[in-house]
């Protein structure tokens, strides 16, 4: 799997992780280009459908990243997101989507360094895991 | 301790004795109607029927192995606004559990109903029921009960109890106000009536039932039946998992699906008025199909099939009561209940949630705590 370059879909909260990603860029933190950022207003709006669709379309991993507990701009969106992740982690592995492919993190607006590190770690972990099997199958 | 009574089966006929038992309920002024499975005048089909006239209770047949739909959907229709009268609803355990879920989802209420739950010996798939009943409609329920209570699951050498029922361990009607028992009973002679709630007890007293103990062998009978079912369920889960544990295998499992969505229409706990899968979101533009096909080389048409099923798991597996109506409704015989219950057992375990267990337990996705499920959050360095 030398030349396997994973595709990571990241749903990032506008108020924190998206800003952190921006900060990582402006402060010249380097992180792999494997990640496709999708800016959402809050992790609480990440419908499980988005994540399921990403995997069925062949994403090798999905990251959902939002504000730390207590910091959500909509008060509790991140707590709801955490329950949905709990749910999806009970569902997706049953169909062979490794649990490691689905991650939830809290990354605050000033955590540019942590954002870059999270992506780097994730890319190397997924490289080791190999590609998502659904990538080439006609499973939509 | 619940009040129990033994009702005699007149002329060794359970069906006629049940009819007179329910007829006596319609004599109580606060009961306006009974909704119960009844034989329809034409043919051998048994369907939920709403009766107000005591003269027309004769055809009641709650133990018939017919399960054309999960009646929780009907109870929700009867109770989502006041109906102007109290209705006794005769339900199987999985119908009661589904109704409890619907009440929690604000799709119905307990207010104006008295639930008469039955010990459920199981049912056939619709097509199998027809084959079975056709042979001799008059005696089909008695024939069924005789066999099933002595452990049989295959009848006339051709029809089997549905997979959902064979794997069901909730055969006693938890959540009922009044429970009608047949397990461990000599049903040619009597059936059991037990008052499980205050509402049930009020009716029990009004009916003037004599308090008598349930026969000792009842518990034992239930336990041994549960053990058989538990074993079947575990084997079914294992088998299903081995057939669906990769995305490709799951796609193969569902390959006959034509996206008709009958399974969701039949599902008692899929309550959305408009499912997202029939909205514009999935009304793709023609160019979109070609784009997908170009990217992947080929795509299965109709699209979104596996997507639909996994999304349904996310939307309702926490409330899945294992009634099997999804399988019953599928025109392509996809073993859906096997898949849904196998997945649901994991999601329900993740939240320690059991649908239908209690009205007080909130549906897991309707609530959250600030401090919980730390394990799903990636630890920071
Ligand atoms: S998914 Fe199937 S078994 Fe589960 S509640 Fe719905 S119809 Fe019943
Ligand atoms: S009923 Fe059967 S064919 Fe129709 S959507 Fe459900 S699984 Fe597919
Ligand atoms: S606003 Fe950032 S997670 Fe809710």
Short mmCIF file of C-alpha atoms and ligand atoms in Angstrom, two decimals:
data_model
loop_
_atom_site.label_atom_id
_atom_site.label_comp_id
_atom_site.label_asym_id
_atom_site.label_seq_id
_atom_site.Cartn_x
_atom_site.Cartn_y
_atom_site.Cartn_z
CA UNK A 1 0.00 0.00 0.00
CA UNK A 2 3.00 2.30 -0.54
CA UNK A 3 1.21 4.77 -2.76
CA UNK A 4 -2.17 4.74 -1.04
CA UNK A 5 -3.27 8.29 -0.33
CA UNK A 6 -6.35 8.28 1.87
CA UNK A 7 -9.21 10.70 1.39
CA UNK A 8 -10.46 12.18 4.63
CA UNK A 9 -13.70 14.12 4.81
CA UNK A 10 -13.69 16.52 7.75
CA UNK A 11 -16.84 18.23 8.98
CA UNK A 12 -15.48 21.14 10.94
CA UNK A 13 -17.30 23.69 13.03
CA UNK A 14 -17.13 27.24 11.76
CA UNK A 15 -16.45 28.66 15.21
CA UNK A 16 -13.55 26.55 16.28
CA UNK A 17 -11.95 23.83 14.20
CA UNK A 18 -12.42 25.69 10.94
CA UNK A 19 -10.72 28.68 12.46
CA UNK A 20 -8.01 26.40 13.80
CA UNK A 21 -7.46 25.01 10.31
CA UNK A 22 -7.16 28.55 9.02
CA UNK A 23 -4.72 29.37 11.75
CA UNK A 24 -2.68 26.29 10.95
CA UNK A 25 -2.41 27.60 7.39
CA UNK A 26 -1.48 31.18 8.24
CA UNK A 27 1.05 30.05 10.82
CA UNK A 28 2.62 27.74 8.24
CA UNK A 29 1.90 24.52 10.06
CA UNK A 30 2.09 21.87 7.43
CA UNK A 31 -0.44 19.07 7.23
CA UNK A 32 -1.19 16.56 4.48
CA UNK A 33 -3.52 17.52 1.65
CA UNK A 34 -5.59 14.37 2.06
CA UNK A 35 -8.26 16.16 4.00
CA UNK A 36 -11.32 17.82 2.44
CA UNK A 37 -12.74 20.34 4.86
CA UNK A 38 -16.47 20.88 4.95
CA UNK A 39 -17.35 23.88 7.05
CA UNK A 40 -20.54 23.52 9.08
CA UNK A 41 -22.03 26.00 11.50
CA UNK A 42 -21.88 23.49 14.36
CA UNK A 43 -21.11 19.79 14.80
CA UNK A 44 -24.71 19.51 15.96
CA UNK A 45 -25.82 19.84 12.32
CA UNK A 46 -23.79 16.94 11.03
CA UNK A 47 -26.58 14.54 10.09
CA UNK A 48 -25.54 10.88 10.25
CA UNK A 49 -26.53 10.74 6.58
CA UNK A 50 -23.57 12.92 5.62
CA UNK A 51 -21.17 10.55 7.27
CA UNK A 52 -22.81 7.43 5.88
CA UNK A 53 -22.80 8.94 2.39
CA UNK A 54 -19.14 9.89 2.69
CA UNK A 55 -18.20 6.32 3.52
CA UNK A 56 -20.38 4.84 0.81
CA UNK A 57 -18.77 7.17 -1.70
CA UNK A 58 -15.40 5.85 -0.70
CA UNK A 59 -14.04 8.23 1.93
CA UNK A 60 -11.29 6.43 3.82
CA UNK A 61 -12.06 8.31 7.00
CA UNK A 62 -14.42 10.92 8.35
CA UNK A 63 -13.52 13.48 10.96
CA UNK A 64 -16.07 15.52 12.86
CA UNK A 65 -14.49 18.27 14.86
CA UNK A 66 -16.06 20.97 16.98
CA UNK A 67 -15.86 23.14 20.02
CA UNK A 68 -14.80 21.83 23.41
CA UNK A 69 -17.58 20.85 25.80
CA UNK A 70 -19.05 24.02 27.22
CA UNK A 71 -17.82 26.13 24.28
CA UNK A 72 -20.40 25.30 21.59
CA UNK A 73 -21.89 28.49 20.18
CA UNK A 74 -25.26 26.83 20.13
CA UNK A 75 -24.82 25.62 23.69
CA UNK A 76 -25.16 21.88 23.18
CA UNK A 77 -24.69 20.96 19.51
CA UNK A 78 -21.46 19.16 20.29
CA UNK A 79 -23.12 16.98 22.91
CA UNK A 80 -25.71 15.91 20.37
CA UNK A 81 -22.95 15.25 17.86
CA UNK A 82 -21.23 13.02 20.42
CA UNK A 83 -24.38 10.89 20.79
CA UNK A 84 -24.64 10.54 17.03
CA UNK A 85 -21.04 9.45 16.85
CA UNK A 86 -21.72 6.90 19.55
CA UNK A 87 -24.60 5.64 17.43
CA UNK A 88 -22.63 5.49 14.18
CA UNK A 89 -19.77 3.73 15.92
CA UNK A 90 -22.26 1.06 16.91
CA UNK A 91 -23.58 0.76 13.34
CA UNK A 92 -20.79 1.21 10.82
CA UNK A 93 -18.27 -1.33 12.17
CA UNK A 94 -20.93 -4.02 11.80
CA UNK A 95 -20.72 -3.53 8.06
CA UNK A 96 -16.96 -3.54 7.97
CA UNK A 97 -16.24 0.17 8.23
CA UNK A 98 -13.46 0.11 10.80
CA UNK A 99 -14.24 2.21 13.83
CA UNK A 100 -10.87 3.94 13.41
CA UNK A 101 -12.17 5.56 10.25
CA UNK A 102 -14.64 7.66 12.18
CA UNK A 103 -13.29 10.28 14.55
CA UNK A 104 -14.65 13.02 16.73
CA UNK A 105 -12.35 15.66 18.20
CA UNK A 106 -12.71 18.95 19.99
CA UNK A 107 -10.29 21.49 18.53
CA UNK A 108 -10.60 25.11 19.68
CA UNK A 109 -10.10 28.15 17.47
CA UNK A 110 -6.57 28.76 18.74
CA UNK A 111 -5.45 25.13 18.38
CA UNK A 112 -3.87 25.43 14.93
CA UNK A 113 -1.01 23.21 15.95
CA UNK A 114 -3.33 20.58 17.29
CA UNK A 115 -5.39 20.63 14.12
CA UNK A 116 -2.32 20.00 11.97
CA UNK A 117 -1.20 17.22 14.27
CA UNK A 118 -4.62 15.59 14.29
CA UNK A 119 -4.67 15.45 10.50
CA UNK A 120 -1.12 14.14 10.27
CA UNK A 121 -1.85 11.40 12.80
CA UNK A 122 -5.07 10.49 11.12
CA UNK A 123 -3.48 10.21 7.69
CA UNK A 124 -0.75 7.93 8.92
CA UNK A 125 -3.19 5.79 10.87
CA UNK A 126 -5.47 5.38 7.85
CA UNK A 127 -2.52 4.68 5.56
CA UNK A 128 -1.70 1.77 7.77
CA UNK A 129 -5.32 0.60 7.80
CA UNK A 130 -5.61 0.68 4.01
CA UNK A 131 -8.39 1.92 1.76
CA UNK A 132 -12.10 1.78 2.52
CA UNK A 133 -13.43 -1.24 0.75
CA UNK A 134 -16.56 0.57 -0.42
CA UNK A 135 -14.45 2.80 -2.67
CA UNK A 136 -14.64 0.60 -5.68
CA UNK A 137 -17.78 -1.32 -4.97
CA UNK A 138 -21.04 -0.20 -6.52
CA UNK A 139 -22.56 0.47 -3.14
CA UNK A 140 -24.53 3.69 -3.19
CA UNK B 1 -48.45 -8.36 42.94
CA UNK B 2 -50.77 -8.30 39.93
CA UNK B 3 -54.31 -9.53 40.42
CA UNK B 4 -54.93 -12.63 38.34
CA UNK B 5 -57.98 -14.61 37.40
CA UNK B 6 -58.64 -17.77 35.44
CA UNK B 7 -61.39 -17.53 32.86
CA UNK B 8 -63.05 -20.73 31.85
CA UNK B 9 -63.10 -21.68 28.21
CA UNK B 10 -66.68 -22.63 27.56
CA UNK B 11 -67.13 -25.75 25.42
CA UNK B 12 -63.38 -26.10 25.23
CA UNK B 13 -63.32 -23.24 22.78
CA UNK B 14 -60.82 -20.49 23.48
CA UNK B 15 -62.07 -18.29 20.70
CA UNK B 16 -65.71 -18.14 21.78
CA UNK B 17 -64.70 -17.66 25.41
CA UNK B 18 -62.49 -14.74 24.45
CA UNK B 19 -65.39 -13.31 22.50
CA UNK B 20 -67.66 -13.39 25.52
CA UNK B 21 -64.90 -12.00 27.73
CA UNK B 22 -64.43 -9.00 25.45
CA UNK B 23 -68.15 -8.65 24.91
CA UNK B 24 -68.54 -8.16 28.65
CA UNK B 25 -66.09 -5.25 28.43
CA UNK B 26 -68.29 -3.46 25.93
CA UNK B 27 -71.04 -3.69 28.53
CA UNK B 28 -69.03 -1.32 30.76
CA UNK B 29 -70.19 2.23 30.10
CA UNK B 30 -66.78 3.82 30.11
CA UNK B 31 -65.57 1.54 27.32
CA UNK B 32 -66.70 2.91 23.97
CA UNK B 33 -65.04 0.41 21.68
CA UNK B 34 -62.68 -2.48 21.33
CA UNK B 35 -60.02 -2.72 18.69
CA UNK B 36 -58.92 -6.29 18.21
CA UNK B 37 -57.81 -8.72 15.51
CA UNK B 38 -60.97 -10.17 14.01
CA UNK B 39 -61.81 -12.55 11.25
CA UNK B 40 -63.15 -10.59 8.33
CA UNK B 41 -66.52 -11.66 6.98
CA UNK B 42 -65.12 -12.58 3.60
CA UNK B 43 -62.16 -14.89 3.39
CA UNK B 44 -59.82 -16.05 6.09
CA UNK B 45 -57.95 -12.83 6.76
CA UNK B 46 -57.68 -11.52 10.28
CA UNK B 47 -57.40 -7.76 10.66
CA UNK B 48 -57.61 -5.24 13.49
CA UNK B 49 -61.24 -4.14 13.73
CA UNK B 50 -62.81 -1.37 15.78
CA UNK B 51 -66.12 -2.58 17.28
CA UNK B 52 -68.68 -0.75 19.33
CA UNK B 53 -71.56 -3.20 19.04
CA UNK B 54 -71.33 -6.05 21.58
CA UNK B 55 -73.19 -8.26 19.13
CA UNK B 56 -70.29 -8.02 16.73
CA UNK B 57 -67.42 -9.23 18.85
CA UNK B 58 -67.91 -12.86 17.83
CA UNK B 59 -65.20 -12.93 15.24
CA UNK B 60 -62.47 -11.81 17.60
CA UNK B 61 -59.35 -13.92 17.13
CA UNK B 62 -56.29 -12.33 18.76
CA UNK B 63 -54.24 -15.53 18.80
CA UNK B 64 -54.57 -16.19 15.08
CA UNK B 65 -51.08 -16.48 13.59
CA UNK B 66 -51.84 -13.57 11.27
CA UNK B 67 -49.88 -10.38 11.68
CA UNK B 68 -50.72 -8.24 8.65
CA UNK B 69 -49.37 -5.08 10.24
CA UNK B 70 -48.03 -3.76 13.50
CA UNK B 71 -51.14 -2.27 15.12
CA UNK B 72 -49.13 0.40 16.95
CA UNK B 73 -49.60 2.42 13.78
CA UNK B 74 -53.36 2.15 14.23
CA UNK B 75 -53.29 2.92 17.93
CA UNK B 76 -51.34 6.03 17.10
CA UNK B 77 -54.10 7.07 14.70
CA UNK B 78 -56.70 6.51 17.40
CA UNK B 79 -54.86 8.38 20.12
CA UNK B 80 -52.96 11.26 18.64
CA UNK B 81 -55.90 13.51 19.52
CA UNK B 82 -58.76 12.76 21.92
CA UNK B 83 -61.22 10.30 20.38
CA UNK B 84 -64.06 11.09 22.75
CA UNK B 85 -64.19 7.67 24.34
CA UNK B 86 -62.14 4.94 25.89
CA UNK B 87 -60.97 2.10 23.65
CA UNK B 88 -59.69 -1.29 24.72
CA UNK B 89 -56.93 -2.22 22.28
CA UNK B 90 -55.92 -5.84 21.98
CA UNK B 91 -52.24 -6.00 21.10
CA UNK B 92 -49.29 -8.31 20.75
CA UNK B 93 -46.27 -7.52 22.92
CA UNK B 94 -44.30 -6.00 20.03
CA UNK B 95 -47.25 -3.78 19.22
CA UNK B 96 -47.36 -2.53 22.79
CA UNK B 97 -43.63 -1.86 22.75
CA UNK B 98 -43.90 0.01 19.47
CA UNK B 99 -46.78 2.07 20.82
CA UNK B 100 -44.73 2.99 23.88
CA UNK B 101 -41.99 4.25 21.55
CA UNK B 102 -44.52 6.22 19.52
CA UNK B 103 -45.94 7.83 22.64
CA UNK B 104 -42.46 8.94 23.62
CA UNK B 105 -42.04 10.37 20.14
CA UNK B 106 -45.31 12.28 20.62
CA UNK B 107 -47.15 10.24 18.01
CA UNK B 108 -49.87 8.92 20.25
CA UNK B 109 -50.97 8.65 23.83
CA UNK B 110 -51.97 6.21 26.55
CA UNK B 111 -54.70 8.51 27.81
CA UNK B 112 -57.86 7.01 26.35
CA UNK B 113 -56.87 3.41 25.86
CA UNK B 114 -56.76 0.31 27.95
CA UNK B 115 -54.19 -2.10 26.57
CA UNK B 116 -55.22 -5.73 26.66
CA UNK B 117 -51.99 -7.49 25.78
CA UNK B 118 -51.79 -11.11 24.77
CA UNK B 119 -49.21 -13.79 25.38
CA UNK B 120 -47.83 -14.02 21.88
CA UNK B 121 -47.13 -17.44 20.46
CA UNK B 122 -46.00 -15.95 17.17
CA UNK B 123 -47.22 -15.53 13.65
CA UNK B 124 -46.54 -16.40 10.03
CA UNK B 125 -45.49 -14.13 7.24
CA UNK B 126 -48.58 -12.91 5.37
CA UNK B 127 -48.17 -15.27 2.46
CA UNK B 128 -47.55 -18.21 4.77
CA UNK B 129 -50.55 -17.37 6.90
CA UNK B 130 -52.76 -17.55 3.85
CA UNK B 131 -51.43 -20.97 2.92
CA UNK B 132 -51.94 -22.20 6.46
CA UNK B 133 -55.40 -20.75 7.08
CA UNK B 134 -56.81 -21.75 3.71
CA UNK B 135 -56.65 -25.42 4.68
CA UNK B 136 -59.36 -25.01 7.29
CA UNK B 137 -60.15 -21.43 8.27
CA UNK B 138 -62.46 -22.43 11.13
CA UNK B 139 -59.88 -24.37 13.08
CA UNK B 140 -56.70 -22.66 11.98
CA UNK B 141 -56.04 -20.72 15.21
CA UNK B 142 -56.70 -23.75 17.39
CA UNK B 143 -54.49 -25.89 15.16
CA UNK B 144 -51.76 -23.30 15.34
CA UNK B 145 -51.88 -22.92 19.13
CA UNK B 146 -51.89 -26.63 19.68
CA UNK B 147 -48.72 -27.03 17.63
CA UNK B 148 -46.86 -23.94 18.70
CA UNK B 149 -47.49 -24.44 22.41
CA UNK B 150 -45.99 -27.88 22.17
CA UNK B 151 -42.87 -26.47 20.58
CA UNK B 152 -43.55 -26.78 16.87
CA UNK B 153 -42.36 -24.06 14.53
CA UNK B 154 -43.14 -25.70 11.19
CA UNK B 155 -46.68 -26.45 10.15
CA UNK B 156 -48.16 -28.69 7.50
CA UNK B 157 -44.61 -29.44 6.48
CA UNK B 158 -44.39 -26.16 4.59
CA UNK B 159 -44.84 -23.00 6.63
CA UNK B 160 -42.60 -21.76 9.41
CA UNK B 161 -43.20 -19.30 12.17
CA UNK B 162 -41.70 -16.02 10.97
CA UNK B 163 -38.04 -15.39 11.73
CA UNK B 164 -38.98 -12.34 13.81
CA UNK B 165 -41.23 -14.44 16.03
CA UNK B 166 -38.80 -17.32 16.33
CA UNK B 167 -36.16 -14.88 17.54
CA UNK B 168 -38.47 -12.93 19.85
CA UNK B 169 -37.96 -13.23 23.58
CA UNK B 170 -40.65 -10.74 24.58
CA UNK B 171 -43.63 -13.06 24.36
CA UNK B 172 -45.41 -11.76 27.43
CA UNK B 173 -47.17 -8.43 27.10
CA UNK B 174 -45.11 -6.07 29.25
CA UNK B 175 -46.68 -2.65 29.35
CA UNK B 176 -50.24 -3.98 29.06
CA UNK B 177 -52.92 -2.87 31.48
CA UNK B 178 -54.59 -6.24 31.29
CA UNK B 179 -52.66 -9.31 30.19
CA UNK B 180 -54.31 -12.32 28.58
CA UNK B 181 -52.18 -15.39 29.24
CA UNK B 182 -52.01 -18.73 27.48
CA UNK B 183 -48.50 -19.94 28.31
CA UNK B 184 -48.52 -22.72 30.84
CA UNK B 185 -52.31 -22.87 30.68
CA UNK B 186 -54.54 -25.67 29.66
CA UNK B 187 -56.15 -23.52 26.97
CA UNK B 188 -58.92 -25.98 26.25
CA UNK B 189 -60.10 -25.21 29.75
CA UNK B 190 -59.04 -21.71 30.66
CA UNK B 191 -57.03 -18.61 29.96
CA UNK B 192 -55.39 -16.20 32.37
CA UNK B 193 -56.34 -12.57 32.90
CA UNK B 194 -54.02 -10.45 34.93
CA UNK B 195 -54.30 -6.81 35.93
CA UNK B 196 -50.91 -5.20 35.45
CA UNK B 197 -51.67 -1.53 36.13
CA UNK B 198 -54.18 0.54 38.05
CA UNK B 199 -56.19 0.99 34.88
CA UNK B 200 -56.16 -2.73 34.35
CA UNK B 201 -57.16 -3.37 37.91
CA UNK B 202 -60.12 -1.01 37.65
CA UNK B 203 -61.40 -2.92 34.65
CA UNK B 204 -60.63 -6.24 36.30
CA UNK B 205 -62.81 -5.24 39.24
CA UNK B 206 -65.60 -3.88 37.07
CA UNK B 207 -65.74 -7.13 35.17
CA UNK B 208 -66.20 -8.87 38.50
CA UNK B 209 -63.38 -11.31 37.89
CA UNK B 210 -62.61 -13.72 40.66
CA UNK B 211 -59.04 -13.59 41.98
CA UNK B 212 -57.25 -16.87 41.37
CA UNK B 213 -53.55 -17.70 41.15
CA UNK B 214 -51.81 -18.42 37.87
CA UNK B 215 -50.78 -22.06 37.56
CA UNK B 216 -47.31 -22.73 38.87
CA UNK B 217 -45.99 -24.16 35.61
CA UNK B 218 -46.57 -20.85 33.80
CA UNK B 219 -43.23 -19.27 34.73
CA UNK B 220 -41.40 -22.44 33.87
CA UNK B 221 -43.11 -22.70 30.47
CA UNK B 222 -42.19 -19.12 29.65
CA UNK B 223 -38.59 -19.58 30.73
CA UNK B 224 -38.05 -22.61 28.59
CA UNK B 225 -39.64 -20.91 25.59
CA UNK B 226 -37.41 -17.87 26.10
CA UNK B 227 -34.37 -20.14 26.15
CA UNK B 228 -35.31 -21.69 22.81
CA UNK B 229 -35.94 -18.28 21.29
CA UNK B 230 -32.73 -16.83 22.69
CA UNK B 231 -30.75 -19.59 21.06
CA UNK B 232 -32.44 -19.08 17.73
CA UNK B 233 -31.86 -15.34 17.96
CA UNK B 234 -28.16 -15.68 18.67
CA UNK B 235 -27.70 -18.05 15.76
CA UNK B 236 -29.69 -15.75 13.52
CA UNK B 237 -27.55 -12.76 14.51
CA UNK B 238 -24.35 -14.68 13.93
CA UNK B 239 -25.48 -15.89 10.55
CA UNK B 240 -26.66 -12.43 9.50
CA UNK B 241 -23.45 -10.79 10.64
CA UNK B 242 -21.37 -13.20 8.66
CA UNK B 243 -23.39 -12.25 5.59
CA UNK B 244 -23.13 -8.48 6.05
CA UNK B 245 -19.82 -7.72 7.68
CA UNK B 246 -18.24 -5.88 4.75
CA UNK B 247 -19.70 -3.12 2.58
CA UNK B 248 -19.67 -5.45 -0.40
CA UNK B 249 -21.44 -8.23 1.45
CA UNK B 250 -24.02 -5.79 2.76
CA UNK B 251 -24.62 -4.55 -0.79
CA UNK B 252 -25.04 -8.14 -1.94
CA UNK B 253 -27.46 -8.85 0.90
CA UNK B 254 -29.58 -5.91 -0.22
CA UNK B 255 -29.05 -6.39 -3.93
CA UNK B 256 -32.67 -7.31 -4.62
CA UNK B 257 -33.95 -4.07 -3.09
CA UNK B 258 -35.84 -1.83 -5.50
CA UNK B 259 -36.16 1.18 -3.16
CA UNK B 260 -39.93 0.78 -2.87
CA UNK B 261 -39.67 1.77 0.82
CA UNK B 262 -42.41 -0.65 1.81
CA UNK B 263 -40.22 -1.71 4.71
CA UNK B 264 -40.31 1.75 6.17
CA UNK B 265 -44.03 2.19 5.54
CA UNK B 266 -44.67 -1.05 7.40
CA UNK B 267 -42.28 -0.22 10.22
CA UNK B 268 -44.25 0.96 13.23
CA UNK B 269 -41.48 3.15 14.58
CA UNK B 270 -40.53 4.86 11.32
CA UNK B 271 -42.93 7.67 11.99
CA UNK B 272 -41.78 10.60 9.85
CA UNK B 273 -44.58 11.95 7.72
CA UNK B 274 -42.19 12.53 4.89
CA UNK B 275 -39.13 10.34 4.76
CA UNK B 276 -36.06 12.20 3.53
CA UNK B 277 -35.56 9.49 0.93
CA UNK B 278 -38.70 10.55 -0.91
CA UNK B 279 -37.90 14.26 -0.82
CA UNK B 280 -36.11 16.38 -3.39
CA UNK B 281 -32.82 15.54 -1.73
CA UNK B 282 -32.96 12.20 -3.51
CA UNK B 283 -34.66 13.40 -6.64
CA UNK B 284 -31.32 13.61 -8.40
CA UNK B 285 -30.79 15.44 -11.64
CA UNK B 286 -30.19 13.16 -14.58
CA UNK B 287 -26.66 14.49 -15.06
CA UNK B 288 -25.85 13.42 -11.52
CA UNK B 289 -26.37 9.76 -12.40
CA UNK B 290 -24.05 10.02 -15.36
CA UNK B 291 -21.47 11.78 -13.25
CA UNK B 292 -21.52 9.01 -10.66
CA UNK B 293 -21.37 6.37 -13.35
CA UNK B 294 -18.39 8.08 -14.99
CA UNK B 295 -16.53 8.31 -11.74
CA UNK B 296 -17.05 4.71 -10.73
CA UNK B 297 -17.29 3.09 -14.13
CA UNK B 298 -20.73 1.78 -13.26
CA UNK B 299 -23.41 2.36 -10.68
CA UNK B 300 -26.29 0.22 -9.58
CA UNK B 301 -29.68 1.61 -10.52
CA UNK B 302 -31.73 2.44 -8.51
CA UNK B 303 -29.10 4.28 -6.51
CA UNK B 304 -29.01 5.06 -2.79
CA UNK B 305 -30.15 1.59 -1.73
CA UNK B 306 -27.49 0.75 0.84
CA UNK B 307 -27.49 4.41 1.81
CA UNK B 308 -31.21 4.19 2.57
CA UNK B 309 -30.89 1.11 4.71
CA UNK B 310 -27.92 2.30 6.77
CA UNK B 311 -29.63 5.65 7.28
CA UNK B 312 -32.73 3.88 8.50
CA UNK B 313 -30.52 2.04 10.98
CA UNK B 314 -29.33 5.41 12.23
CA UNK B 315 -32.82 6.82 12.38
CA UNK B 316 -34.74 4.02 13.98
CA UNK B 317 -32.70 1.06 15.08
CA UNK B 318 -32.79 2.38 18.65
CA UNK B 319 -36.56 2.01 18.54
CA UNK B 320 -36.72 -1.26 16.57
CA UNK B 321 -38.95 -3.69 18.42
CA UNK B 322 -38.14 -6.64 16.19
CA UNK B 323 -41.69 -7.14 15.00
CA UNK B 324 -40.64 -8.29 11.53
CA UNK B 325 -43.10 -6.18 9.57
CA UNK B 326 -40.23 -4.94 7.41
CA UNK B 327 -39.62 -8.49 6.19
CA UNK B 328 -43.34 -9.04 5.85
CA UNK B 329 -43.67 -6.02 3.58
CA UNK B 330 -40.73 -6.62 1.29
CA UNK B 331 -41.83 -7.71 -2.17
CA UNK B 332 -38.41 -9.20 -2.78
CA UNK B 333 -38.06 -11.35 0.29
CA UNK B 334 -35.02 -9.57 1.61
CA UNK B 335 -34.36 -10.88 5.14
CA UNK B 336 -34.71 -7.45 6.70
CA UNK B 337 -35.71 -8.27 10.23
CA UNK B 338 -32.57 -10.35 10.59
CA UNK B 339 -30.43 -7.40 9.55
CA UNK B 340 -32.33 -4.77 11.49
CA UNK B 341 -32.50 -6.64 14.75
CA UNK B 342 -28.84 -7.67 14.53
CA UNK B 343 -27.80 -4.05 14.09
CA UNK B 344 -30.35 -2.78 16.59
CA UNK B 345 -29.02 -5.12 19.25
CA UNK B 346 -25.69 -3.27 19.02
CA UNK B 347 -27.08 0.26 18.97
CA UNK B 348 -29.50 -0.47 21.78
CA UNK B 349 -26.68 -1.99 23.83
CA UNK B 350 -24.52 1.08 23.18
CA UNK B 351 -27.11 3.28 24.89
CA UNK B 352 -28.40 0.58 27.28
CA UNK B 353 -31.77 1.29 25.77
CA UNK B 354 -34.58 -1.15 25.27
CA UNK B 355 -37.47 0.10 23.18
CA UNK B 356 -40.82 -0.32 24.87
CA UNK B 357 -39.31 -1.02 28.26
CA UNK B 358 -40.64 2.11 29.86
CA UNK B 359 -42.45 5.32 29.08
CA UNK B 360 -40.03 7.24 31.27
CA UNK B 361 -36.78 6.34 29.51
CA UNK B 362 -36.13 9.03 26.93
CA UNK B 363 -35.23 8.00 23.37
CA UNK B 364 -31.41 8.22 23.35
CA UNK B 365 -31.17 10.76 20.57
CA UNK B 366 -33.63 13.09 22.24
CA UNK B 367 -31.37 13.74 25.20
CA UNK B 368 -27.70 14.10 26.14
CA UNK B 369 -25.56 14.56 29.21
CA UNK B 370 -22.61 16.88 29.48
CA UNK B 371 -20.42 14.20 30.86
CA UNK B 372 -20.71 10.97 28.92
CA UNK B 373 -19.27 8.78 26.16
CA UNK B 374 -15.72 10.07 26.55
CA UNK B 375 -14.64 6.99 24.60
CA UNK B 376 -15.99 8.31 21.31
CA UNK B 377 -13.89 11.48 21.51
CA UNK B 378 -10.34 11.23 20.24
CA UNK B 379 -8.00 12.07 23.11
CA UNK B 380 -6.01 15.24 22.72
CA UNK B 381 -2.27 15.05 22.90
S1 LIG C 1 -37.28 -2.37 11.52
FE1 LIG C 1 -38.60 -4.12 11.07
S2 LIG C 1 -38.52 -5.35 12.96
FE2 LIG C 1 -37.77 -3.31 13.52
S3 LIG C 1 -39.62 -2.24 14.28
FE3 LIG C 1 -39.39 -1.74 12.06
S4 LIG C 1 -40.67 -3.26 11.00
FE4 LIG C 1 -40.38 -4.02 13.13
S1 LIG C 2 -39.40 -3.38 1.15
FE1 LIG C 2 -37.71 -4.57 0.27
S2 LIG C 2 -37.47 -3.80 -1.83
FE2 LIG C 2 -38.75 -2.29 -0.73
S3 LIG C 2 -37.23 -0.77 0.03
FE3 LIG C 2 -37.51 -2.28 1.69
S4 LIG C 2 -35.86 -3.79 1.31
FE4 LIG C 2 -36.08 -2.59 -0.56
S1 LIG C 3 -20.62 25.73 17.52
FE1 LIG C 3 -18.80 24.56 17.40
S2 LIG C 3 -19.58 22.58 17.90
FE2 LIG C 3 -21.39 23.77 18.13
#
